[in-house]
Structures are given as C-alpha cells and as structure tokens.
Short mmCIF file of C-alpha atoms in Angstrom, two decimals:
data_model
loop_
_atom_site.label_atom_id
_atom_site.label_comp_id
_atom_site.label_asym_id
_atom_site.label_seq_id
_atom_site.Cartn_x
_atom_site.Cartn_y
_atom_site.Cartn_z
CA MET P 462 103.29 -219.59 96.64
CA GLU P 463 105.78 -222.40 96.24
CA HIS P 464 104.90 -223.19 92.63
CA ILE P 465 104.43 -220.84 89.69
CA ILE P 466 103.44 -221.49 86.09
CA ASP P 467 106.50 -220.96 83.89
CA SER P 468 105.98 -219.25 80.53
CA GLN P 469 108.94 -221.21 79.11
CA VAL P 470 106.97 -224.46 79.30
CA ASP P 471 107.70 -226.55 76.21
CA SER P 472 104.31 -228.21 75.57
CA LEU P 473 100.64 -228.22 76.51
CA GLN P 474 101.15 -231.55 78.27
CA THR P 475 103.84 -230.04 80.51
CA LEU P 476 101.60 -227.02 81.07
CA ALA P 477 98.71 -229.28 82.18
CA GLU P 478 100.96 -230.96 84.74
CA MET P 479 102.23 -227.58 85.94
CA ILE P 480 98.72 -226.12 86.38
CA SER P 481 97.68 -229.28 88.23
CA GLU P 482 100.64 -228.92 90.60
CA VAL P 483 99.90 -225.24 91.29
CA MET P 484 96.14 -225.73 91.75
CA GLY P 485 96.26 -229.11 93.46
CA SER P 486 93.62 -230.49 91.07
CA PRO P 487 93.54 -232.73 87.95
CA VAL P 488 93.54 -230.70 84.70
CA THR P 489 92.34 -231.16 81.13
CA ILE P 490 93.04 -228.76 78.25
CA GLU P 491 90.69 -228.79 75.25
CA ASP P 492 90.37 -226.91 71.98
CA GLU P 493 87.27 -224.95 71.01
CA GLY P 494 85.66 -228.13 69.66
CA HIS P 495 86.17 -229.90 73.02
CA ARG P 496 88.87 -232.18 71.61
CA LEU P 497 91.39 -233.17 74.25
CA LEU P 498 94.82 -231.59 73.83
CA ALA P 499 96.50 -232.43 77.15
CA TYR P 500 95.71 -233.70 80.62
CA SER P 501 97.45 -234.15 83.96
CA THR P 502 97.82 -237.41 85.82
CA HIS P 503 94.72 -239.05 87.26
CA ASP P 504 93.33 -238.33 90.69
CA PRO P 505 92.04 -241.40 92.58
CA SER P 506 88.64 -239.71 92.89
CA THR P 507 88.29 -238.68 89.24
CA ASP P 508 84.80 -238.74 87.75
CA PRO P 509 83.28 -240.66 84.78
CA ALA P 510 83.12 -237.55 82.56
CA ARG P 511 86.88 -236.99 82.82
CA ILE P 512 87.70 -240.66 82.23
CA ALA P 513 85.46 -240.75 79.13
CA THR P 514 87.07 -237.56 77.81
CA ILE P 515 90.58 -238.98 78.15
CA VAL P 516 89.66 -242.36 76.66
CA GLY P 517 87.75 -240.84 73.74
CA ARG P 518 90.11 -237.88 73.30
CA LYS P 519 87.05 -235.64 73.29
CA VAL P 520 84.34 -234.53 75.73
CA PRO P 521 81.38 -236.91 75.19
CA GLU P 522 78.46 -235.38 73.31
CA HIS P 523 75.99 -235.86 76.16
CA VAL P 524 78.34 -234.07 78.58
CA GLN P 525 78.79 -231.19 76.14
CA ARG P 526 75.03 -230.93 75.75
CA ALA P 527 74.50 -230.83 79.51
CA LEU P 528 77.12 -228.09 79.94
CA TYR P 529 75.50 -225.92 77.28
CA GLU P 530 71.98 -226.50 78.63
CA SER P 531 73.11 -225.58 82.16
CA GLY P 532 74.48 -222.24 80.92
CA ALA P 533 78.04 -223.11 81.96
CA MET P 534 79.46 -222.83 78.46
CA GLN P 535 77.81 -219.46 77.88
CA ARG P 536 79.46 -218.09 81.01
CA LEU P 537 82.84 -219.33 79.81
CA LEU P 538 82.28 -217.74 76.41
CA ASP P 539 81.25 -214.42 77.96
CA SER P 540 83.98 -214.07 80.59
CA GLU P 541 87.76 -214.18 80.78
CA GLU P 542 87.60 -215.00 84.51
CA PRO P 543 87.65 -218.50 86.03
CA GLN P 544 84.13 -219.92 86.42
CA HIS P 545 82.76 -222.37 88.97
CA ILE P 546 80.81 -225.12 87.20
CA ARG P 547 78.27 -226.90 89.37
CA GLU P 548 78.01 -230.67 89.55
CA LEU P 549 75.99 -232.39 86.84
CA SER P 550 75.56 -235.82 88.38
CA GLU P 551 73.23 -237.02 85.61
CA VAL P 552 76.20 -237.04 83.16
CA GLY P 553 78.87 -238.09 85.68
CA LEU P 554 80.40 -234.63 86.03
CA ARG P 555 81.60 -233.43 89.41
CA SER P 556 81.97 -229.70 90.12
CA ARG P 557 84.66 -227.95 88.12
CA MET P 558 86.64 -224.73 87.94
CA ALA P 559 87.10 -223.72 84.30
CA ILE P 560 88.46 -220.87 82.22
CA SER P 561 88.29 -220.05 78.53
CA VAL P 562 91.52 -219.86 76.52
CA ARG P 563 91.49 -216.80 74.28
CA HIS P 564 93.43 -215.42 71.35
CA TYR P 565 92.46 -211.76 71.51
CA ASP P 566 88.64 -211.95 71.72
CA GLU P 567 88.31 -215.40 70.14
CA VAL P 568 87.82 -218.44 72.37
CA ILE P 569 90.18 -221.16 71.11
CA GLY P 570 89.92 -223.61 74.00
CA TYR P 571 89.21 -224.35 77.66
CA ILE P 572 91.05 -225.48 80.78
CA TRP P 573 89.11 -227.55 83.31
CA LEU P 574 89.97 -228.31 86.94
CA LEU P 575 88.33 -231.17 88.80
CA GLU P 576 87.55 -229.44 92.10
CA ASN P 577 88.66 -231.24 95.21
CA ASP P 578 87.55 -229.07 98.13
CA GLY P 579 86.20 -226.25 95.95
CA SER P 580 88.42 -223.52 97.40
CA TYR P 581 91.35 -221.78 95.71
CA THR P 582 93.40 -218.84 96.93
CA THR P 583 93.57 -215.54 95.07
CA ALA P 584 97.18 -216.33 94.14
CA GLN P 585 96.15 -219.71 92.72
CA LEU P 586 93.39 -218.15 90.62
CA GLN P 587 95.87 -215.60 89.24
CA GLN P 588 98.19 -218.45 88.31
CA PHE P 589 95.25 -220.25 86.71
CA LYS P 590 94.59 -217.18 84.53
CA ARG P 591 98.29 -217.08 83.69
CA GLY P 592 98.08 -220.71 82.63
CA ALA P 593 95.24 -219.85 80.24
CA GLN P 594 97.38 -217.12 78.64
CA ILE P 595 100.29 -219.51 78.15
CA ALA P 596 97.90 -222.17 76.79
CA ALA P 597 96.66 -219.65 74.20
CA SER P 598 100.22 -219.03 73.03
CA LYS P 599 101.00 -222.74 72.82
CA MET P 600 97.74 -223.52 71.02
CA MET P 601 98.39 -220.81 68.43
CA GLN P 602 101.90 -222.14 67.90
CA GLN P 603 100.45 -225.63 67.48
CA GLN P 604 97.86 -224.31 65.04
CA GLN P 605 100.55 -222.55 63.02
CA ARG P 606 102.62 -225.73 62.91
CA GLN P 607 99.57 -227.63 61.68
CA GLN P 608 98.97 -225.01 58.99
CA LYS P 609 102.56 -225.27 57.84
CA MET P 610 102.46 -229.06 57.75
CA GLU P 611 99.19 -228.99 55.81
CA LEU P 612 100.69 -226.50 53.36
CA LEU P 613 103.71 -228.73 52.79
CA ARG P 614 101.54 -231.83 52.38
CA ARG P 615 99.49 -230.05 49.72
CA LEU P 616 102.63 -228.90 47.91
CA LEU P 617 104.16 -232.39 48.01
CA ASN P 618 100.95 -234.00 46.72
CA GLY P 619 100.34 -231.43 43.96
CA ARG P 620 97.04 -230.17 45.38
CA PHE P 621 97.34 -226.59 44.09
CA GLN P 622 95.90 -225.59 40.75
CA SER P 623 97.89 -222.37 40.37
CA GLU P 624 100.84 -220.42 41.72
CA GLN P 625 98.38 -217.86 43.11
CA GLU P 626 96.51 -220.48 45.14
CA ALA P 627 99.76 -221.80 46.62
CA ALA P 628 100.94 -218.28 47.42
CA GLN P 629 97.63 -217.45 49.13
CA GLN P 630 97.76 -220.46 51.44
CA SER P 631 101.43 -219.85 52.21
CA ARG P 632 100.61 -216.28 53.30
CA GLU P 633 97.82 -217.60 55.54
CA ALA P 634 100.32 -220.00 57.13
CA GLY P 635 102.89 -217.24 57.54
CA VAL P 636 105.36 -218.94 55.22
CA GLU P 637 107.47 -217.51 52.44
CA LEU P 638 107.68 -220.06 49.64
CA PRO P 639 111.05 -220.29 47.91
CA VAL P 640 111.26 -219.00 44.35
CA SER P 641 113.44 -222.00 43.58
CA GLY P 642 114.74 -224.96 45.54
CA TYR P 643 114.46 -228.70 46.01
CA VAL P 644 112.94 -231.34 48.29
CA LEU P 645 115.32 -233.24 50.58
CA ILE P 646 114.39 -236.46 52.38
CA MET P 647 116.33 -238.00 55.26
CA GLU P 648 115.30 -241.52 56.22
CA GLN P 649 116.56 -244.26 58.49
CA ALA P 650 115.17 -247.75 59.03
CA GLY P 651 113.73 -248.75 62.39
CA GLN P 652 112.83 -246.21 65.07
CA PRO P 653 115.60 -243.61 64.90
CA ASP P 654 115.98 -240.62 67.19
CA THR P 655 115.15 -237.82 64.74
CA SER P 656 114.95 -235.04 67.34
CA SER P 657 118.18 -233.35 66.24
CA TRP P 658 117.89 -233.84 62.49
CA TYR P 659 116.09 -230.60 61.66
CA ASP P 660 118.49 -228.32 63.54
CA LYS P 661 121.48 -230.01 61.92
CA VAL P 662 119.97 -229.64 58.43
CA VAL P 663 119.31 -225.95 59.05
CA GLN P 664 122.90 -225.49 60.20
CA ALA P 665 124.48 -227.37 57.30
CA SER P 666 122.19 -225.81 54.69
CA GLY P 667 122.77 -222.28 55.99
CA GLU P 668 126.52 -222.71 55.52
CA TYR P 669 125.88 -223.15 51.78
CA ALA P 670 123.24 -220.41 51.29
CA VAL P 671 120.27 -222.78 51.40
CA LYS P 672 117.24 -222.00 53.58
CA VAL P 673 114.87 -224.63 54.99
CA HIS P 674 111.35 -223.21 54.53
CA LEU P 675 109.14 -226.11 55.68
CA GLN P 676 109.57 -229.48 57.35
CA LEU P 677 107.44 -232.57 57.85
CA LEU P 678 108.63 -235.05 60.47
CA GLU P 679 107.37 -238.63 60.11
CA PRO P 680 108.23 -241.68 62.27
CA ASN P 681 111.48 -242.52 60.49
CA ARG P 682 111.98 -239.71 58.00
CA LEU P 683 112.26 -235.95 57.70
CA ILE P 684 110.98 -234.18 54.57
CA LEU P 685 112.31 -230.68 53.95
CA LEU P 686 111.45 -227.94 51.49
CA CYS P 687 114.74 -226.19 50.80
CA GLY P 688 115.11 -222.86 49.02
CA ILE P 689 118.06 -221.47 47.10
CA LYS P 690 118.62 -217.77 46.52
CA SER P 691 119.29 -217.90 42.80
CA VAL P 692 116.55 -218.82 40.31
CA PHE P 693 116.92 -222.46 39.33
CA GLN P 694 117.63 -223.15 35.67
CA SER P 695 118.14 -226.49 33.97
CA ASP P 696 121.74 -225.64 33.10
CA SER P 697 122.53 -225.07 36.79
CA SER P 698 121.70 -228.68 37.73
CA ALA P 699 125.39 -229.58 38.08
CA GLU P 700 125.95 -226.63 40.42
CA LEU P 701 122.96 -227.64 42.55
CA SER P 702 124.18 -231.24 42.63
CA ALA P 703 127.57 -230.08 43.93
CA ARG P 704 125.94 -227.89 46.58
CA ILE P 705 123.70 -230.71 47.80
CA ARG P 706 126.69 -233.03 47.94
CA MET P 707 128.59 -230.53 50.12
CA ILE P 708 125.60 -230.05 52.43
CA ILE P 709 125.19 -233.79 52.92
CA THR P 710 128.94 -234.21 53.51
CA ARG P 711 128.63 -231.56 56.23
CA LEU P 712 125.50 -233.24 57.62
CA ARG P 713 127.34 -236.52 57.99
CA LEU P 714 129.87 -234.75 60.20
CA LEU P 715 127.11 -233.13 62.25
CA LEU P 716 125.11 -236.38 62.42
CA PRO P 717 127.68 -239.19 62.61
CA VAL P 718 125.00 -241.88 62.48
CA ASP P 719 125.15 -244.92 60.20
CA GLY P 720 122.16 -245.83 58.07
CA ILE P 721 120.69 -242.41 57.27
CA CYS P 722 119.71 -242.13 53.59
CA TYR P 723 119.81 -238.69 51.98
CA ALA P 724 117.91 -238.00 48.76
CA ALA P 725 117.13 -234.74 46.95
CA GLY P 726 114.80 -234.28 44.02
CA GLU P 727 115.48 -232.09 41.01
CA GLY P 728 115.54 -228.35 41.48
CA PHE P 729 112.24 -226.54 40.91
CA GLY P 730 111.42 -223.01 39.83
CA SER P 731 107.70 -223.14 40.54
CA ALA P 732 105.55 -224.18 43.49
CA LEU P 733 103.67 -226.43 41.07
CA HIS P 734 106.85 -228.45 40.46
CA ILE P 735 107.56 -229.19 44.14
CA GLN P 736 105.59 -232.44 43.82
CA ARG P 737 107.94 -233.64 41.07
CA SER P 738 111.01 -232.95 43.21
CA TYR P 739 109.40 -234.81 46.13
CA ARG P 740 108.52 -237.85 44.04
CA GLN P 741 112.03 -238.00 42.66
CA ALA P 742 113.51 -237.85 46.16
CA ARG P 743 111.22 -240.71 47.19
CA GLU P 744 112.32 -242.75 44.17
CA LEU P 745 115.95 -242.19 45.14
CA ILE P 746 115.24 -243.35 48.70
CA THR P 747 113.71 -246.53 47.24
CA LEU P 748 116.88 -247.09 45.20
CA HIS P 749 119.00 -246.69 48.34
CA GLN P 750 116.88 -249.29 50.12
CA HIS P 751 117.15 -251.86 47.33
CA LEU P 752 120.61 -251.17 45.92
CA PRO P 753 123.29 -250.20 48.45
CA GLU P 754 125.59 -249.29 45.54
CA THR P 755 123.43 -246.16 45.02
CA HIS P 756 123.98 -244.76 48.54
CA HIS P 757 126.52 -242.28 47.21
CA ILE P 758 123.92 -240.75 44.86
CA HIS P 759 122.07 -237.92 46.62
CA TYR P 760 120.61 -235.90 43.72
CA TYR P 761 118.00 -237.60 41.55
CA PRO P 762 119.28 -236.40 38.13
CA ASP P 763 122.64 -237.97 39.01
CA ALA P 764 121.06 -241.44 39.30
CA GLY P 765 121.44 -242.20 35.58
CA PHE P 766 119.85 -245.43 34.41
CA TYR P 767 118.87 -246.33 37.99
CA ARG P 768 116.01 -243.85 37.56
CA TYR P 769 114.33 -246.22 35.11
CA LEU P 770 114.38 -249.39 37.21
CA ASN P 771 110.88 -248.84 38.60
CA ALA P 772 109.48 -248.42 35.10
CA MET P 773 111.41 -251.47 33.94
CA GLN P 774 110.02 -253.49 36.83
CA ARG P 775 106.46 -252.55 35.91
CA GLU P 776 107.13 -253.48 32.30
CA ALA P 777 108.66 -256.82 33.31
CA GLU P 778 105.64 -257.62 35.49
CA GLN P 779 103.21 -256.76 32.70
CA PHE P 780 105.12 -258.55 29.91
CA PRO P 781 107.32 -261.18 31.59
CA VAL P 782 109.90 -263.15 29.62
CA SER P 783 109.68 -266.70 30.87
CA TRP P 784 113.10 -268.08 29.90
CA GLY P 785 115.68 -265.41 29.09
CA PRO P 786 119.47 -265.51 29.58
CA ILE P 787 119.26 -264.51 33.27
CA GLU P 788 116.79 -267.30 34.03
CA ARG P 789 118.92 -269.86 32.14
CA LEU P 790 122.06 -268.87 34.05
CA ALA P 791 120.23 -268.88 37.41
CA ALA P 792 118.84 -272.37 36.73
CA TYR P 793 122.31 -273.63 35.76
CA ASP P 794 123.78 -272.20 38.98
CA ARG P 795 121.13 -273.92 41.08
CA GLU P 796 121.65 -277.26 39.35
CA HIS P 797 125.47 -277.23 39.35
CA ASN P 798 126.11 -275.16 42.47
CA SER P 799 128.07 -272.68 40.35
CA ASN P 800 128.20 -268.89 40.28
CA LEU P 801 127.93 -267.88 36.64
CA LEU P 802 125.37 -265.17 37.41
CA GLN P 803 127.60 -263.52 40.01
CA THR P 804 130.57 -263.77 37.63
CA LEU P 805 128.57 -262.05 34.89
CA ALA P 806 127.47 -259.28 37.26
CA VAL P 807 131.04 -258.57 38.42
CA PHE P 808 132.38 -258.71 34.85
CA LEU P 809 129.82 -256.18 33.63
CA ASP P 810 130.25 -253.96 36.72
CA HIS P 811 133.93 -253.66 35.77
CA ASP P 812 133.12 -252.63 32.18
CA SER P 813 134.21 -256.03 30.80
CA ASP P 814 137.69 -255.67 32.29
CA ALA P 815 138.64 -259.31 32.88
CA LYS P 816 141.67 -258.51 35.04
CA GLN P 817 139.71 -256.31 37.50
CA ALA P 818 136.75 -258.72 37.58
CA ALA P 819 139.04 -261.70 38.29
CA ALA P 820 140.69 -259.77 41.13
CA GLN P 821 137.34 -259.04 42.77
CA LEU P 822 136.23 -262.64 42.37
CA HIS P 823 139.60 -263.88 43.70
CA VAL P 824 140.14 -266.17 40.72
CA HIS P 825 142.79 -266.44 38.00
CA THR P 826 142.07 -264.63 34.72
CA ASN P 827 142.04 -268.00 32.92
CA THR P 828 139.34 -269.21 35.32
CA LEU P 829 137.30 -266.10 34.61
CA ASN P 830 137.67 -266.55 30.84
CA TYR P 831 136.46 -270.16 31.17
CA ARG P 832 133.41 -268.99 33.12
CA LEU P 833 132.68 -266.33 30.51
CA ARG P 834 132.67 -268.99 27.79
CA ARG P 835 130.23 -271.07 29.87
CA ILE P 836 128.06 -267.96 30.37
CA ALA P 837 127.92 -267.43 26.60
CA GLU P 838 127.05 -271.10 26.00
CA VAL P 839 124.51 -271.57 28.79
CA GLY P 840 122.89 -268.16 28.48
CA HIS P 841 122.97 -268.09 24.68
CA VAL P 842 124.50 -264.61 24.75
CA ASN P 843 127.20 -262.80 22.79
CA LEU P 844 129.49 -260.96 25.23
CA ASP P 845 131.12 -259.13 22.32
CA SER P 846 127.81 -257.36 21.62
CA MET P 847 127.39 -254.05 23.43
CA ALA P 848 123.59 -254.22 23.00
CA GLU P 849 123.44 -257.65 24.65
CA LYS P 850 125.78 -256.62 27.46
CA VAL P 851 123.71 -253.50 28.18
CA THR P 852 120.55 -255.62 28.27
CA LEU P 853 122.14 -258.13 30.64
CA TYR P 854 123.52 -255.37 32.85
CA LEU P 855 120.11 -253.71 33.22
CA GLU P 856 118.33 -257.00 33.82
CA LEU P 857 120.81 -257.92 36.54
CA LYS P 858 120.30 -254.54 38.23
CA LEU P 859 116.57 -255.08 38.01
CA LEU P 860 117.01 -258.51 39.58
CA TRP P 861 118.88 -257.04 42.56
CA PHE P 862 116.37 -254.16 42.74
CA GLU P 863 113.49 -256.63 43.01
CA GLY P 864 115.34 -258.49 45.76
CA ASP P 865 115.17 -261.86 44.02
CA SER P 866 118.91 -262.44 44.10
#
C-alpha cells in the first residue's frame, strides 16, 4: 500500500484525514456518546446524516435511534472487527463501514467510513483497525487532559471541601499535587501565539527547582500550578519572591516578546489555599493592565499598597466624595489649561523631592514651587502634612487605576 496510518499522528483531526486517505472514503470519529470529535474533508456525494452530524457536532437523535433499532450498534459493541452498516435511507444514511474504538474491553468511541464502492482490500481493513487503536490512545490522552484541566479549574475556584477530596480527584486524574507552591499567570493582550509558552515555563522553572504540575491554556493567557520542593512558610515569602523573579527573568530571555504580563500569587501550603494564590495572581494582572508602573512586580505580596486599590475603588463607588481636592484640581486644570494634577502626581511620586520632580517635569525648581503653592490654594491641602500627602497619593493612584485620567 502507498499510504499507512502513522502512530505518531498529533491529533484526532489529523488521524481522520489519514484514515480517509488510506481508505479512500470520508471519515468521522465520535466518542461513546456519538459526539463528533474529528472528521475528514467532505466528499461531493456525502449524505444528509453526515452533514447533520458535522453541523450539529453530534449524530442526530433520530439517526442514532435508527442505528440501534437496526442492530448495527449492537454489532459494533460486540465486535472489535470492522462492520458493514447497511443503508438507512429513511434517516438519510448511506451504507457505512464502521469500527468501535476500545480501551481494553470498554467502547470509548466509533470511526465511520462513508462507503463509496463498498469494497476494501484486506490491507486497507488492517489499516482501518490500526486507526481505531491509535484513536483509542488519542482519545484517552484527550480524556486525561480534560480530567487535569477540570481538576485545575476546581482547585482555582475553591470547589473542594477538604484536602482528602482534592487528593482523591488528583489521583483519579493521575496528577501529583504539590505540597506547596504558587499559581503563575502569563497573559498578553490581543491574540498572541501561546504555543511555546508552556515548554518555556517548564524549562525556566526547572532551572530553579520548581515543577509545573498543571496548566490551563486560555485564548490569551496561561495559568500554571507550580510546585516547590520545600514546604512553604510565611517567613520564606522573600525567598519565594526572589525565586519567582529569577524564573521570570529567565523566561523573558526564552520568550523575548513584548507585552507579556507575569503574575504569581502568594505561596500556598495546602490545596485549599490554591484559590487564594490564583485570585491574587489575577489581581496583579489587573494592576499590570491599569498601571504600567506595576509591571516590574511579579509576586502579589510585593505589590504593597497597590493590593488595596480594588477595595478602595469599591469603597469610592459606594461612598463617593463629590468635591474633594483631586476634583478641585482637575476642574482648575480644565478651566485654565494647566497641569496642577500632573505636577502633584510627579511631586508625590518623587517623595516630595522638589529637585527630582522639577527635572522630570522639565521646569525650574522655582516654577515647581509656584505650582505647589497653587495646588495648596486650589485644592485646599496642606503639603506639609504626611497624612494629607498619603491620601492624595492613594487617590491619584486610584484615579489612574480607574482610567479616568
């Protein structure tokens, strides 16, 4: 034979195309519930049953019923050999060749061929059986991946009531949960090519004695459950922060792509605390999106007061102050085309160092001091008061965080 079915095939979709090429017939691969998993390209003479299956991603109920009533499904359940399925014109089904996909003695799916001339060589039928064996392996791998993703989703969303319950499901998924670790999120705006992210994370993490136990790939982000060998303790937070910083520095060399945000939640020592680490990592990603000045912060406990901006925003929305110093300065800037608010922000960012603030603003120190006097007058604030300066600093950060600047 010119064509053979390769066991190194990378997906069920590729396998469907390969079987179709070997057999010279259109192919569909389904799971045990007749949900469509993969299919080859259309044949000009395809039948209504196949079209409906592809469009609906599942064999229509009336076609399933007809197959069971005709005895075709029972033959597939009883035999490991390819079976000829007669035409069922009343449900738009032309004659088929089909075979059950088995994991040991359990039927986990089916492969269907739309017969063209109804004749296949012995070599083709052997290849068809080989295709069913490869499909079984791929389907089990897919099932295991789904189990692992479901396990991680449950851990991230805090769906386990006890350590024992989490451990039981992890064993069923074939996963060893870390005794201690953290959640790492990588995210990039738009539609990034994330295909190489996971391998690079595994490489960088392994260099610093961190193991990636589970991953969840979403359209523009990768969520990773990372384990560390030593038991995490609160007094080792600084050590973990340093390790995460080194891993991300290494990742930036392995993935020299601009715009990727890296955020890790606090270390956990219990499966029940993984949700907290995940939520913290998400909060840090949100900070990166709103405040570019936080991009250098990769470990949530290192975020300092930035951690409280979300809570401050909720408080400000619930109990708004209608005419505080920030609003007065913003109104003055709009009316006089000035930049008192920006001046205040730069001054506070430089810890009230007038010389450094003036240099960043590209103005003379005397000009800055004049503006500061105007800020005190217009805003009704005392810039010699640490309490007032802290309040102004936080309110300005909240303003930038909300995106109203």
